[in-house]
GROMACS .gro file of N, CA and C in nm:
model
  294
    1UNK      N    1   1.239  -0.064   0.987
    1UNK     CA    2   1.228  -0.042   0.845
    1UNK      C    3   1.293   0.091   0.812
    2UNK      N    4   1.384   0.080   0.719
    2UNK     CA    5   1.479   0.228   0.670
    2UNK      C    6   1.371   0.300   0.629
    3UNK      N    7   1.407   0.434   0.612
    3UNK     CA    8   1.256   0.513   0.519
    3UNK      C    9   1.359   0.541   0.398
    4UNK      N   10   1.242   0.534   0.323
    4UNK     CA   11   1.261   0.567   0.191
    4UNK      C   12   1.300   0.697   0.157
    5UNK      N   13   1.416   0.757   0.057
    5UNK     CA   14   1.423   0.899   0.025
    5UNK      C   15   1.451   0.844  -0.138
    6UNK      N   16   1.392   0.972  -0.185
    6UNK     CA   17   1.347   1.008  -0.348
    6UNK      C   18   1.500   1.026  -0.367
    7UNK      N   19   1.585   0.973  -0.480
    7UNK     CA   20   1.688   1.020  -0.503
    7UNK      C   21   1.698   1.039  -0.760
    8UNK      N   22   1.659   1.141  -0.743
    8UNK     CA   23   1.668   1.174  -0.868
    8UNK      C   24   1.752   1.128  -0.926
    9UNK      N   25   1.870   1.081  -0.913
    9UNK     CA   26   1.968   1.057  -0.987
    9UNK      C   27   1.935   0.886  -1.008
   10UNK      N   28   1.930   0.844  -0.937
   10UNK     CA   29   1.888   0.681  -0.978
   10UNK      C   30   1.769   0.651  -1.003
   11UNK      N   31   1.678   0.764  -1.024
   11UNK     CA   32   1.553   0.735  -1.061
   11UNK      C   33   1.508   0.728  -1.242
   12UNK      N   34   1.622   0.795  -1.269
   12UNK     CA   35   1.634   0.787  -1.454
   12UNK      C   36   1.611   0.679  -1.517
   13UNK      N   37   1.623   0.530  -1.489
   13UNK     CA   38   1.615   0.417  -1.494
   13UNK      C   39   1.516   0.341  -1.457
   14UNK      N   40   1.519   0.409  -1.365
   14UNK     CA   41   1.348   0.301  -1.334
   14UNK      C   42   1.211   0.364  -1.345
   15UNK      N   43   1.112   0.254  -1.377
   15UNK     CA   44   0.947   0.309  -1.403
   15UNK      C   45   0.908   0.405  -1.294
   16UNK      N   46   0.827   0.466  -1.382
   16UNK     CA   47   0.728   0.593  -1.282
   16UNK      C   48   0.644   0.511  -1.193
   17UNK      N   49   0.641   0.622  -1.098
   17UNK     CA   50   0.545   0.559  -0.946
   17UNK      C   51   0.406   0.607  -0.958
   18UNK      N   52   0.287   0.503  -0.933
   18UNK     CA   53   0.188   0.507  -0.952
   18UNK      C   54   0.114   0.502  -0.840
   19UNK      N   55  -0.012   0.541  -0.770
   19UNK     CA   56  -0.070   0.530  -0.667
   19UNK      C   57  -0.208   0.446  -0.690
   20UNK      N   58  -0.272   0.351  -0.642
   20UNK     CA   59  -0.398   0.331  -0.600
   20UNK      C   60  -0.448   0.265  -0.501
   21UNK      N   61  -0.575   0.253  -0.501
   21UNK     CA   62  -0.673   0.245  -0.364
   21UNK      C   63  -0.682   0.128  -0.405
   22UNK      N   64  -0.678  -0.002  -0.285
   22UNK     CA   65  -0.708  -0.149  -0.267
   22UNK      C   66  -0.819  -0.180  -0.124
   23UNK      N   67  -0.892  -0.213  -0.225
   23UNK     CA   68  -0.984  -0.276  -0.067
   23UNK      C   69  -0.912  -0.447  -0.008
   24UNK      N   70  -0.860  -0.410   0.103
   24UNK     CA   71  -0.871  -0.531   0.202
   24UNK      C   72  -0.953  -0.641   0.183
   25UNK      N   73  -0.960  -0.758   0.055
   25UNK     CA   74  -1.096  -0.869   0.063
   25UNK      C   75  -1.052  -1.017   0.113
   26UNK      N   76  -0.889  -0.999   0.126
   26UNK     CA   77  -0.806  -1.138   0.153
   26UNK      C   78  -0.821  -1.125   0.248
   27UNK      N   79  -0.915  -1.245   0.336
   27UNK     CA   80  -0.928  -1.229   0.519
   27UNK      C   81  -0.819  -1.276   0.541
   28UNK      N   82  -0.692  -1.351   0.485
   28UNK     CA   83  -0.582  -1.406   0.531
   28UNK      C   84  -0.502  -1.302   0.605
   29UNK      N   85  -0.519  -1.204   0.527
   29UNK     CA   86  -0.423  -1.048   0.575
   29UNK      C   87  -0.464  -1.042   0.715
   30UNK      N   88  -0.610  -1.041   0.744
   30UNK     CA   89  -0.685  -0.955   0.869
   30UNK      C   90  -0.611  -1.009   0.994
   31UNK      N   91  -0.565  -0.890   1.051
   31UNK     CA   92  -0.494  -0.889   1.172
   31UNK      C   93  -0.358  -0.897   1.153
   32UNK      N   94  -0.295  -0.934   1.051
   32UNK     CA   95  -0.154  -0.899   0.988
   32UNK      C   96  -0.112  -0.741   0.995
   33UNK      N   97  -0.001  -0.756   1.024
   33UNK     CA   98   0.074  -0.600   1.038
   33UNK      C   99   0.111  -0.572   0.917
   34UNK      N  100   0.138  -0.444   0.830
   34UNK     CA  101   0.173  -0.402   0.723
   34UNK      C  102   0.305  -0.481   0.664
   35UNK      N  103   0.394  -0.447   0.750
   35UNK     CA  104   0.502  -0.562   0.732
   35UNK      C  105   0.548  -0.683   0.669
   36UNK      N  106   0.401  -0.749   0.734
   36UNK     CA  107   0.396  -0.904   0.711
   36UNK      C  108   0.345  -0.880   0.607
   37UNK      N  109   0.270  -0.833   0.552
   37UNK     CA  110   0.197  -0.881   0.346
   37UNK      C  111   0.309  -0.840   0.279
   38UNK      N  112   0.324  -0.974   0.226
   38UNK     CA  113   0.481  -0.987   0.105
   38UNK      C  114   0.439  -0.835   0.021
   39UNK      N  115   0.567  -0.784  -0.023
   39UNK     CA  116   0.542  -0.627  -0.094
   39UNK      C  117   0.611  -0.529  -0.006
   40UNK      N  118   0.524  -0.569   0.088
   40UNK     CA  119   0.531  -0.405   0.194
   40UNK      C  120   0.708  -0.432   0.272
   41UNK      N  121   0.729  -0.566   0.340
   41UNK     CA  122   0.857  -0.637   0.352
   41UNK      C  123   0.981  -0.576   0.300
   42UNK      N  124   0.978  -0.610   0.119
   42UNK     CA  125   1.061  -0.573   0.030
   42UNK      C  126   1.068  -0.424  -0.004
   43UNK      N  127   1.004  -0.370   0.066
   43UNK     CA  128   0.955  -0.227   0.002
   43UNK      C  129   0.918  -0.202  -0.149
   44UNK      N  130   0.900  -0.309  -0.228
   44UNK     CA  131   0.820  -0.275  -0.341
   44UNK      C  132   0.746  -0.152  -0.370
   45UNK      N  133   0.645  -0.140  -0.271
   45UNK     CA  134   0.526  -0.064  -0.230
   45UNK      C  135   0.546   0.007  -0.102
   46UNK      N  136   0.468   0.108  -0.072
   46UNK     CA  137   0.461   0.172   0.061
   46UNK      C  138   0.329   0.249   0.028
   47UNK      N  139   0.257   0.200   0.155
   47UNK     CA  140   0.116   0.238   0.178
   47UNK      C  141   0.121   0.374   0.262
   48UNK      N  142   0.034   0.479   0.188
   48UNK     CA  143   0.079   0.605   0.226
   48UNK      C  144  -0.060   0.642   0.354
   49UNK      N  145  -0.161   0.565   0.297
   49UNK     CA  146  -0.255   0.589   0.375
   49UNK      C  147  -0.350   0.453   0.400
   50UNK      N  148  -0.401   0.502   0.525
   50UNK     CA  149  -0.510   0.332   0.532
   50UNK      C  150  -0.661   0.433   0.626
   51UNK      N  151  -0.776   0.316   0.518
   51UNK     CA  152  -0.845   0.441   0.571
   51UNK      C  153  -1.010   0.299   0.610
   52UNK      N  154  -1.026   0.297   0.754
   52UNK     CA  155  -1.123   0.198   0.808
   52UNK      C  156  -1.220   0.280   0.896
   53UNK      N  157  -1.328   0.253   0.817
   53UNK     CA  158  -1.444   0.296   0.846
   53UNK      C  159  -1.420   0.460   0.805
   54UNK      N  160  -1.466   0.532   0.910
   54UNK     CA  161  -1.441   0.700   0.940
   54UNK      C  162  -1.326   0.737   0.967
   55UNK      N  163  -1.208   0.652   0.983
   55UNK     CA  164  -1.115   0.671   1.049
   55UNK      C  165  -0.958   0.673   0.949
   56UNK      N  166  -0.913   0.765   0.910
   56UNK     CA  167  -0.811   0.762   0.841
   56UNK      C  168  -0.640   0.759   0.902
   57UNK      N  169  -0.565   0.708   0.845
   57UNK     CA  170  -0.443   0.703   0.893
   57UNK      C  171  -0.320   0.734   0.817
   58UNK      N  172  -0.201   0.767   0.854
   58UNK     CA  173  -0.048   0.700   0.779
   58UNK      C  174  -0.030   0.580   0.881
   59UNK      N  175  -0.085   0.450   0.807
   59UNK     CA  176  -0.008   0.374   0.895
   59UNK      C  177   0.158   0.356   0.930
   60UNK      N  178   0.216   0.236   0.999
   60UNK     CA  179   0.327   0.227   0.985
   60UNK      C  180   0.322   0.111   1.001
   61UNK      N  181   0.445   0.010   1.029
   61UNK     CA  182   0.478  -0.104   0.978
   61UNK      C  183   0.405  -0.183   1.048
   62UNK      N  184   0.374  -0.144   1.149
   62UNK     CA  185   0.341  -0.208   1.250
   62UNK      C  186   0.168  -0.224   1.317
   63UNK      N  187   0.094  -0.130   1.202
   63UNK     CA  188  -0.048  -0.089   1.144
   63UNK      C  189  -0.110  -0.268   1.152
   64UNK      N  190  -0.200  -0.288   1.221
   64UNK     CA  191  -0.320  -0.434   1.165
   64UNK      C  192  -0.354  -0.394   1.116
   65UNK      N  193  -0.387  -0.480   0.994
   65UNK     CA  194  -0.468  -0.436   0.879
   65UNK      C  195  -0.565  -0.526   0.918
   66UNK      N  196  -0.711  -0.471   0.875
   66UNK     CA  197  -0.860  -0.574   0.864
   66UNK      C  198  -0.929  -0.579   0.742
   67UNK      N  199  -0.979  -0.691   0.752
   67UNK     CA  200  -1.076  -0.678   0.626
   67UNK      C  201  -1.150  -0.578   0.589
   68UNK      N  202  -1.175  -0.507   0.444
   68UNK     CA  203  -1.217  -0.394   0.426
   68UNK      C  204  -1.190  -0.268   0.456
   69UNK      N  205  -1.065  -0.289   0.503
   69UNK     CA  206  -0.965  -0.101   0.508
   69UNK      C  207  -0.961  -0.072   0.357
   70UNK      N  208  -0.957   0.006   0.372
   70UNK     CA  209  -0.873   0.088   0.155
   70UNK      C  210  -0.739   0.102   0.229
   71UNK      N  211  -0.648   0.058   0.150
   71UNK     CA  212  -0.503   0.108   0.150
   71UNK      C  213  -0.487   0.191   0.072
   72UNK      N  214  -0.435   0.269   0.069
   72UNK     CA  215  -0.379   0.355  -0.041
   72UNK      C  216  -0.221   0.350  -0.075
   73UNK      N  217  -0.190   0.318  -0.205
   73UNK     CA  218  -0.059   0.261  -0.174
   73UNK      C  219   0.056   0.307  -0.323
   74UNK      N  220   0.163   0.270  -0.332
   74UNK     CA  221   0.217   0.356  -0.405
   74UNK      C  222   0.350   0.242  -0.473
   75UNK      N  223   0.343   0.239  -0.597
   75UNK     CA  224   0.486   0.173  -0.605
   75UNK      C  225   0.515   0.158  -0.830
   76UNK      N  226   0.547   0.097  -0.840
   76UNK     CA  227   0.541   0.074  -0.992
   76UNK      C  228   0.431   0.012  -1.006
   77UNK      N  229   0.427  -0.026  -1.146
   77UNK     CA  230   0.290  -0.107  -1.197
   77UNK      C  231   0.267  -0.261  -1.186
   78UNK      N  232   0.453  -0.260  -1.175
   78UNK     CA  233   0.452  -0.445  -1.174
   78UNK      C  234   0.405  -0.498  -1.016
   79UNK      N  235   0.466  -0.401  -0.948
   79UNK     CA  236   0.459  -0.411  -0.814
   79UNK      C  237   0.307  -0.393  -0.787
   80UNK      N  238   0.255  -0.306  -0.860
   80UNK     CA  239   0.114  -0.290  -0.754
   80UNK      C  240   0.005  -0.387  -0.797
   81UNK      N  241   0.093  -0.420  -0.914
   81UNK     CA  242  -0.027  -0.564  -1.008
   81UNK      C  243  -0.033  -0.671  -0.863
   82UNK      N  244   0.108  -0.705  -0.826
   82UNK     CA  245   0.141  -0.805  -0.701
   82UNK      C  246   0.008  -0.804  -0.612
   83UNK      N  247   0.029  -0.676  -0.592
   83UNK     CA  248  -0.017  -0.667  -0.480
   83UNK      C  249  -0.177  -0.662  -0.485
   84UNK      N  250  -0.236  -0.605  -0.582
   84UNK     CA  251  -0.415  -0.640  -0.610
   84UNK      C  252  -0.397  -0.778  -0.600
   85UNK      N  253  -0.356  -0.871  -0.645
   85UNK     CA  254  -0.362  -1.053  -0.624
   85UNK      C  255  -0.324  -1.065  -0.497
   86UNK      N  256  -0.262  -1.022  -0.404
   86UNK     CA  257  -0.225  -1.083  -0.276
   86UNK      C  258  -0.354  -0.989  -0.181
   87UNK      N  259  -0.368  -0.802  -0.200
   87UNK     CA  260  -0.492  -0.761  -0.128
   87UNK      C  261  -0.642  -0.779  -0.143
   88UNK      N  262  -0.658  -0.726  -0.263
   88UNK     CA  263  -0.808  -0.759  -0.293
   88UNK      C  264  -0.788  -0.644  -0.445
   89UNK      N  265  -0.942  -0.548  -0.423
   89UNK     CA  266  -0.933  -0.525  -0.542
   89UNK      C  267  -0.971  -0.392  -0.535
   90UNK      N  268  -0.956  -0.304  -0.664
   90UNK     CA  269  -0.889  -0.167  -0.680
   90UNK      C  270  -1.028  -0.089  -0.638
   91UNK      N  271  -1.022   0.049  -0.618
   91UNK     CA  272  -1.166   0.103  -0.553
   91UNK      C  273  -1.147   0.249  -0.591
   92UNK      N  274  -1.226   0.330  -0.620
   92UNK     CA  275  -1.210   0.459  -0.643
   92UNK      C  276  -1.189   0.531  -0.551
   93UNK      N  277  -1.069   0.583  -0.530
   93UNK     CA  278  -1.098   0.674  -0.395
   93UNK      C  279  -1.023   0.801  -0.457
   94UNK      N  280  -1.021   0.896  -0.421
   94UNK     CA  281  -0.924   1.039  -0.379
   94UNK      C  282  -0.763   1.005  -0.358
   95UNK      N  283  -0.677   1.047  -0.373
   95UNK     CA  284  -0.561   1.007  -0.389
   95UNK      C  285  -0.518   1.063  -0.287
   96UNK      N  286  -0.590   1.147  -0.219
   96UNK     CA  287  -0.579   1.222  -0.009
   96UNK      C  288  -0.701   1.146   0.007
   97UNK      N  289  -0.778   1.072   0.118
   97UNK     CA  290  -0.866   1.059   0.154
   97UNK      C  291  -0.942   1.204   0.260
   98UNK      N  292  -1.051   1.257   0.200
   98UNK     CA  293  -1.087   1.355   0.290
   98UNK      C  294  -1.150   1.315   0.437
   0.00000   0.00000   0.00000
């Protein structure tokens, strides 16, 4: 997976980037790598943090996800709408998990 770099100049055009917290409730995901959930693929989105149980992370592509992780995740609005219907559903968290 290429990494992403911020480039100001082509960013004039497109929507502002938004962050929030998704709880994991689609057991279909569980045991799926970041990768595999349509979104993350296209780079729509990029999950900055994943946080199960006590245990916090930067995942990477290659991260299992389980039922009931918080993702923390980042992309436009259309995009992250996607993605609450394909993960589960939005959760209050800290935008750093402490």
């Amino acid at each position: 997976m290429k990494p992403l770099v911020f480039n100001a100049e082509s960013s004039q055009d497109k929507e502002s980037l938004h962050n929030i917290s998704l709880k994991v409730t689609n057991q279909n995901l569980d045991g799926l790598t970041l990768i595999q959930i349509p979104g993350f693929s296209d780079e729509e989105v990029v999950c900055s943090r994943l946080k199960r149980d006590d245990m916090e992370i930067v995942p990477k592509a290659s991260t299992e996800i389980r039922t009931n992780d918080i993702l923390q995740l980042v992309g436009d609005d259309n995009s992250l709408a996607k993605m609450r219907l394909i993960i589960g559903y939005e959760v209050d968290a800290p935008t750093v998990f402490l």
